[in-house]
Short mmCIF file of C-alpha atoms and ligand atoms in Angstrom, two decimals:
data_model
loop_
_atom_site.label_atom_id
_atom_site.label_comp_id
_atom_site.label_asym_id
_atom_site.label_seq_id
_atom_site.Cartn_x
_atom_site.Cartn_y
_atom_site.Cartn_z
CA THR H 26 22.33 -3.98 -1.94
CA GLN H 27 20.19 -0.91 -1.44
CA SER H 28 17.14 -1.26 0.81
CA THR H 29 13.67 -0.44 -0.53
CA ARG H 30 11.33 2.08 1.11
CA PRO H 31 8.97 -0.72 2.34
CA GLN H 32 11.97 -2.41 3.92
CA ARG H 33 12.98 0.85 5.65
CA LEU H 34 9.40 1.34 6.78
CA LEU H 35 9.39 -2.16 8.26
CA SER H 36 12.72 -1.44 10.10
CA ALA H 37 11.18 1.69 11.54
CA VAL H 38 8.28 -0.39 12.84
CA GLN H 39 10.59 -3.07 14.32
CA LYS H 40 12.73 -0.32 15.97
CA ASN H 41 10.07 2.01 17.30
CA ALA H 42 6.86 -0.04 17.78
CA THR H 43 5.99 -2.50 20.62
CA ARG H 44 5.31 -6.07 19.34
CA GLY H 45 1.63 -6.88 19.78
CA ASP H 46 0.58 -3.24 20.04
CA PRO H 47 -1.24 -2.25 16.82
CA CYS H 48 -1.47 1.45 17.79
CA SER H 49 2.29 1.69 18.21
CA VAL H 50 2.77 0.15 14.80
CA VAL H 51 0.43 2.74 13.23
CA LYS H 52 2.22 5.55 15.09
CA ALA H 53 5.67 4.35 14.09
CA ILE H 54 4.68 4.27 10.36
CA ASP H 55 3.08 7.73 10.46
CA GLN H 56 6.17 9.06 12.26
CA PHE H 57 8.48 7.48 9.68
CA CYS H 58 6.42 8.89 6.85
CA ARG H 59 6.22 12.38 8.35
CA SER H 60 9.87 12.66 9.43
CA LYS H 61 11.78 10.32 7.08
CA GLU H 62 10.12 9.24 3.82
CA TRP H 63 6.63 9.77 2.40
CA ALA H 64 4.81 6.59 1.66
CA MET H 65 1.32 5.95 0.16
CA ASN H 66 -0.32 4.77 3.35
CA VAL H 67 -3.84 6.17 4.04
CA GLY H 68 -2.21 8.02 6.90
CA ASP H 69 -3.36 9.45 10.21
CA GLU H 70 -5.84 12.04 9.04
CA LYS H 71 -7.79 9.93 6.55
CA GLY H 72 -7.04 6.96 8.87
CA CYS H 73 -9.30 8.55 11.53
CA ILE H 74 -12.11 8.67 8.98
CA LEU H 75 -11.39 5.03 8.06
CA ASP H 76 -11.47 4.10 11.79
CA SER H 77 -14.86 5.81 12.28
CA VAL H 78 -16.38 4.11 9.28
CA VAL H 79 -15.12 0.64 10.38
CA SER H 80 -16.36 1.21 13.90
CA GLU H 81 -19.83 2.28 12.61
CA VAL H 82 -20.08 -0.68 10.17
CA ASN H 83 -18.64 -3.15 12.73
CA PRO H 84 -18.01 -5.57 9.90
CA THR H 85 -17.66 -9.39 10.10
CA THR H 86 -16.11 -9.75 6.65
CA VAL H 87 -13.86 -7.03 5.19
CA LEU H 88 -12.03 -6.94 1.82
CA GLU H 89 -9.05 -4.64 1.30
CA LEU H 90 -7.78 -4.08 -2.23
CA GLY H 91 -4.08 -3.11 -2.17
CA THR H 92 -2.24 -4.06 0.98
CA TYR H 93 1.01 -2.27 0.18
CA CYS H 94 2.85 -2.28 3.59
CA GLY H 95 -0.17 -3.20 5.69
CA TYR H 96 -0.75 0.21 7.41
CA SER H 97 -4.52 0.28 6.73
CA THR H 98 -4.68 -3.50 7.16
CA VAL H 99 -3.49 -2.98 10.81
CA ARG H 100 -5.78 0.01 11.38
CA ILE H 101 -8.85 -1.93 10.21
CA ALA H 102 -7.98 -5.30 11.83
CA ASN H 103 -7.42 -3.53 15.16
CA LEU H 104 -11.10 -2.40 15.24
CA LEU H 105 -12.65 -5.77 14.20
CA PRO H 106 -14.83 -7.69 16.54
CA PRO H 107 -13.64 -11.24 17.58
CA HIS H 108 -14.11 -13.81 14.78
CA ALA H 109 -14.29 -11.06 12.14
CA LYS H 110 -12.01 -11.56 9.10
CA LEU H 111 -10.15 -9.13 6.96
CA ILE H 112 -8.98 -10.45 3.52
CA THR H 113 -6.35 -8.20 1.89
CA LEU H 114 -5.21 -8.59 -1.67
CA GLU H 115 -1.65 -7.64 -2.84
CA PHE H 116 -0.09 -8.64 -6.13
CA ASN H 117 3.48 -7.38 -5.49
CA PRO H 118 5.31 -10.22 -3.63
CA ASP H 119 7.89 -7.82 -2.15
CA PHE H 120 5.22 -5.58 -0.64
CA ALA H 121 3.32 -8.68 0.49
CA ALA H 122 6.34 -9.94 2.30
CA ILE H 123 6.83 -6.64 4.13
CA ALA H 124 3.12 -6.36 4.97
CA ARG H 125 3.02 -9.87 6.47
CA GLN H 126 5.81 -8.79 8.87
CA VAL H 127 4.11 -5.51 9.78
CA ILE H 128 0.84 -7.36 10.40
CA ALA H 129 2.78 -9.98 12.54
CA TRP H 130 4.49 -7.26 14.53
CA SER H 131 1.06 -5.75 15.36
CA GLY H 132 -0.10 -9.21 16.61
CA LEU H 133 -3.18 -9.19 14.33
CA GLU H 134 -2.32 -12.22 12.10
CA GLU H 135 -5.41 -14.06 13.43
CA LYS H 136 -7.78 -11.49 11.94
CA VAL H 137 -6.03 -10.97 8.65
CA GLN H 138 -5.69 -13.13 5.55
CA LEU H 139 -3.21 -11.65 3.11
CA VAL H 140 -3.59 -13.17 -0.35
CA GLU H 141 -0.98 -12.59 -3.03
CA GLY H 142 -2.44 -11.98 -6.43
CA ALA H 143 -4.38 -9.61 -8.68
CA SER H 144 -7.87 -8.50 -7.54
CA GLY H 145 -9.23 -9.22 -11.00
CA ASP H 146 -8.20 -12.89 -10.60
CA LEU H 147 -9.00 -13.29 -6.87
CA ILE H 148 -12.36 -11.56 -6.57
CA PRO H 149 -14.11 -14.25 -8.67
CA LYS H 150 -12.65 -16.88 -6.28
CA MET H 151 -13.83 -15.32 -3.02
CA LYS H 152 -16.94 -17.39 -2.63
CA GLU H 153 -15.56 -20.79 -3.64
CA ASP H 154 -11.97 -20.68 -2.45
CA PHE H 155 -12.29 -18.36 0.53
CA GLY H 156 -15.67 -19.21 1.91
CA VAL H 157 -16.94 -15.64 1.59
CA LYS H 158 -20.73 -15.01 1.21
CA THR H 159 -20.72 -11.25 0.94
CA PHE H 160 -18.48 -8.42 2.24
CA ASP H 161 -19.79 -5.99 4.83
CA LEU H 162 -17.04 -3.54 4.00
CA VAL H 163 -14.61 -3.08 1.14
CA PHE H 164 -11.65 -0.65 1.37
CA LEU H 165 -10.32 0.32 -2.12
CA ASP H 166 -6.77 1.58 -2.16
CA HIS H 167 -5.01 -0.11 -5.05
CA TRP H 168 -4.30 1.18 -8.57
CA LYS H 169 -6.86 3.89 -9.17
CA ASP H 170 -7.98 2.64 -12.53
CA ARG H 171 -8.97 -0.68 -10.93
CA TYR H 172 -11.53 0.73 -8.55
CA LEU H 173 -14.42 0.77 -11.14
CA PRO H 174 -13.74 -2.55 -12.87
CA ASP H 175 -13.26 -4.29 -9.51
CA THR H 176 -16.48 -2.80 -8.14
CA LYS H 177 -18.43 -4.07 -11.11
CA LEU H 178 -16.71 -7.43 -10.75
CA MET H 179 -17.78 -7.64 -7.07
CA GLU H 180 -21.37 -6.85 -8.10
CA ALA H 181 -21.24 -9.48 -10.81
CA CYS H 182 -19.86 -12.10 -8.37
CA GLY H 183 -22.65 -11.41 -5.90
CA LEU H 184 -20.13 -10.27 -3.23
CA LEU H 185 -22.15 -7.20 -2.27
CA ARG H 186 -25.38 -7.28 -0.32
CA LYS H 187 -28.01 -4.55 0.55
CA GLY H 188 -26.02 -2.35 2.94
CA SER H 189 -22.47 -3.32 1.94
CA ILE H 190 -20.20 -0.39 2.30
CA LEU H 191 -17.44 0.62 -0.23
CA LEU H 192 -14.89 3.00 1.22
CA ALA H 193 -12.45 4.36 -1.43
CA ASP H 194 -9.17 6.24 -0.79
CA ASN H 195 -7.76 8.87 -3.08
CA VAL H 196 -10.89 9.87 -4.91
CA ILE H 197 -9.41 13.36 -5.40
CA CYS H 198 -5.64 12.76 -5.37
CA PRO H 199 -4.45 10.92 -7.36
CA GLY H 200 -8.17 10.63 -8.27
CA THR H 201 -10.55 7.98 -9.49
CA PRO H 202 -12.94 9.99 -11.79
CA ASP H 203 -14.69 7.07 -13.49
CA TYR H 204 -15.29 5.30 -10.13
CA LEU H 205 -16.59 8.51 -8.53
CA GLU H 206 -18.96 9.25 -11.42
CA TYR H 207 -20.27 5.69 -11.22
CA VAL H 208 -21.00 5.46 -7.46
CA ARG H 209 -22.44 8.98 -7.39
CA SER H 210 -24.76 8.56 -10.41
CA SER H 211 -25.82 4.97 -10.06
CA PRO H 212 -29.20 4.36 -8.44
CA ARG H 213 -27.64 1.31 -6.83
CA TYR H 214 -25.39 3.38 -4.53
CA GLU H 215 -25.81 6.10 -1.98
CA SER H 216 -22.51 7.96 -1.77
CA GLN H 217 -20.93 10.42 0.66
CA TYR H 218 -17.65 12.34 0.34
CA PHE H 219 -15.36 12.79 3.39
CA LYS H 220 -13.09 15.68 2.64
CA SER H 221 -9.55 15.36 4.01
CA HIS H 222 -5.94 15.68 2.83
CA LEU H 223 -3.48 13.51 1.03
CA GLU H 224 -1.50 11.58 3.63
CA TYR H 225 1.20 13.60 5.34
CA THR H 226 0.52 16.71 3.12
CA LYS H 227 -1.78 19.73 2.82
CA VAL H 228 -3.04 18.66 -0.65
CA GLU H 229 -6.81 18.04 -0.77
CA ASP H 230 -7.90 14.35 -0.93
CA GLY H 231 -10.78 12.44 0.58
CA LEU H 232 -12.60 9.15 1.00
CA GLU H 233 -15.85 8.30 -0.74
CA LYS H 234 -18.18 6.04 1.24
CA SER H 235 -20.82 4.30 -0.90
CA VAL H 236 -23.60 2.11 0.41
CA PHE H 237 -24.73 -0.65 -2.05
CA LEU H 238 -28.56 -0.53 -2.16
CA GLY H 239 -29.02 -3.98 -3.69
N1 LIG W 313 -5.22 -5.15 -9.04
C1 LIG W 313 -4.44 -5.30 -7.94
N2 LIG W 313 -4.48 -6.44 -7.13
C2 LIG W 313 -3.72 -6.51 -6.03
N3 LIG W 313 -2.91 -5.55 -5.57
C3 LIG W 313 -2.86 -4.42 -6.35
C4 LIG W 313 -3.57 -4.24 -7.48
N4 LIG W 313 -3.30 -3.04 -8.04
C5 LIG W 313 -2.38 -2.48 -7.17
N5 LIG W 313 -2.03 -3.34 -6.17
C6 LIG W 313 -1.14 -3.05 -5.06
O1 LIG W 313 -1.79 -1.99 -4.34
C7 LIG W 313 -0.85 -0.97 -4.07
C8 LIG W 313 -1.09 0.13 -4.99
C9 LIG W 313 -1.62 1.31 -4.50
C10 LIG W 313 -1.86 2.43 -5.45
N6 LIG W 313 -1.91 3.63 -4.65
C11 LIG W 313 -1.53 4.77 -5.17
O2 LIG W 313 -1.14 4.87 -6.31
C12 LIG W 313 -1.56 5.93 -4.27
C13 LIG W 313 -0.88 7.10 -4.70
C14 LIG W 313 -0.89 8.24 -3.86
N7 LIG W 313 -0.18 9.34 -4.31
O3 LIG W 313 0.44 9.31 -5.45
O4 LIG W 313 -0.18 10.43 -3.67
C15 LIG W 313 -1.53 8.24 -2.65
C16 LIG W 313 -2.24 7.11 -2.23
O5 LIG W 313 -2.89 7.07 -1.06
C17 LIG W 313 -2.28 5.99 -3.00
O6 LIG W 313 -2.96 4.89 -2.61
C18 LIG W 313 0.51 -1.61 -4.28
O7 LIG W 313 0.92 -2.37 -3.14
C19 LIG W 313 0.17 -2.55 -5.48
O8 LIG W 313 1.11 -3.64 -5.52
MG1 LIG W 314 -4.27 5.41 -0.97
#
């Protein structure tokens, strides 16, 4: 049977990256996506912006929406302080299975809790079932039409505190117009656009960083 792109991406990691070395896992995926097959990872250029925001926030609790193959999961987890936790949500079981192996290869399983399911169902369970108070950082990278409803859901569930940071991928390409309008016009957010390029291409894209003001 034909392999899938995530399976081929995982094989490239197992072949080219060193077990327990997160940076080599990130490099192996970027090399695979540049030289073999494009895949919708945040990538190296936007990944550097992600890294700088994670380092600046130095979060204890992080939520990632849309694990896919675990590329940004590994990038974020690699920068977390000891005892910090990253919860990442993925509803496609095949992608989740690949991501678990990518995360395991990087040696960062201790810092990552991958939960299979839809964000709309899981966000309301974060406090009770996952012992979360509030998130210091949320990375949005799932279906683009879910960014706004899930942000409103996180607000409603009391998962954001004064100073919580939302970092959203693809606000230009493929684009998240309703989300962008909301965080840029709402008095409850202070937003900043980081201009970049769509992963592995010259097409414009960027990340929007929004601070929840409470
Ligand atoms: N509600 C939900 N709960 C849990 N998991 C969910 C979810 N909605 C989607 N997902 C998962 O998140 C990933 C989707 C990403 C969409 N990105 C994209 O569509 C995307 C597209 C391009 N592009 O086309 O150039 C570039 C990019 O960087 C992109 O992130 C998939 O793994 C999917 O299974
Ligand atoms: Mg993306």
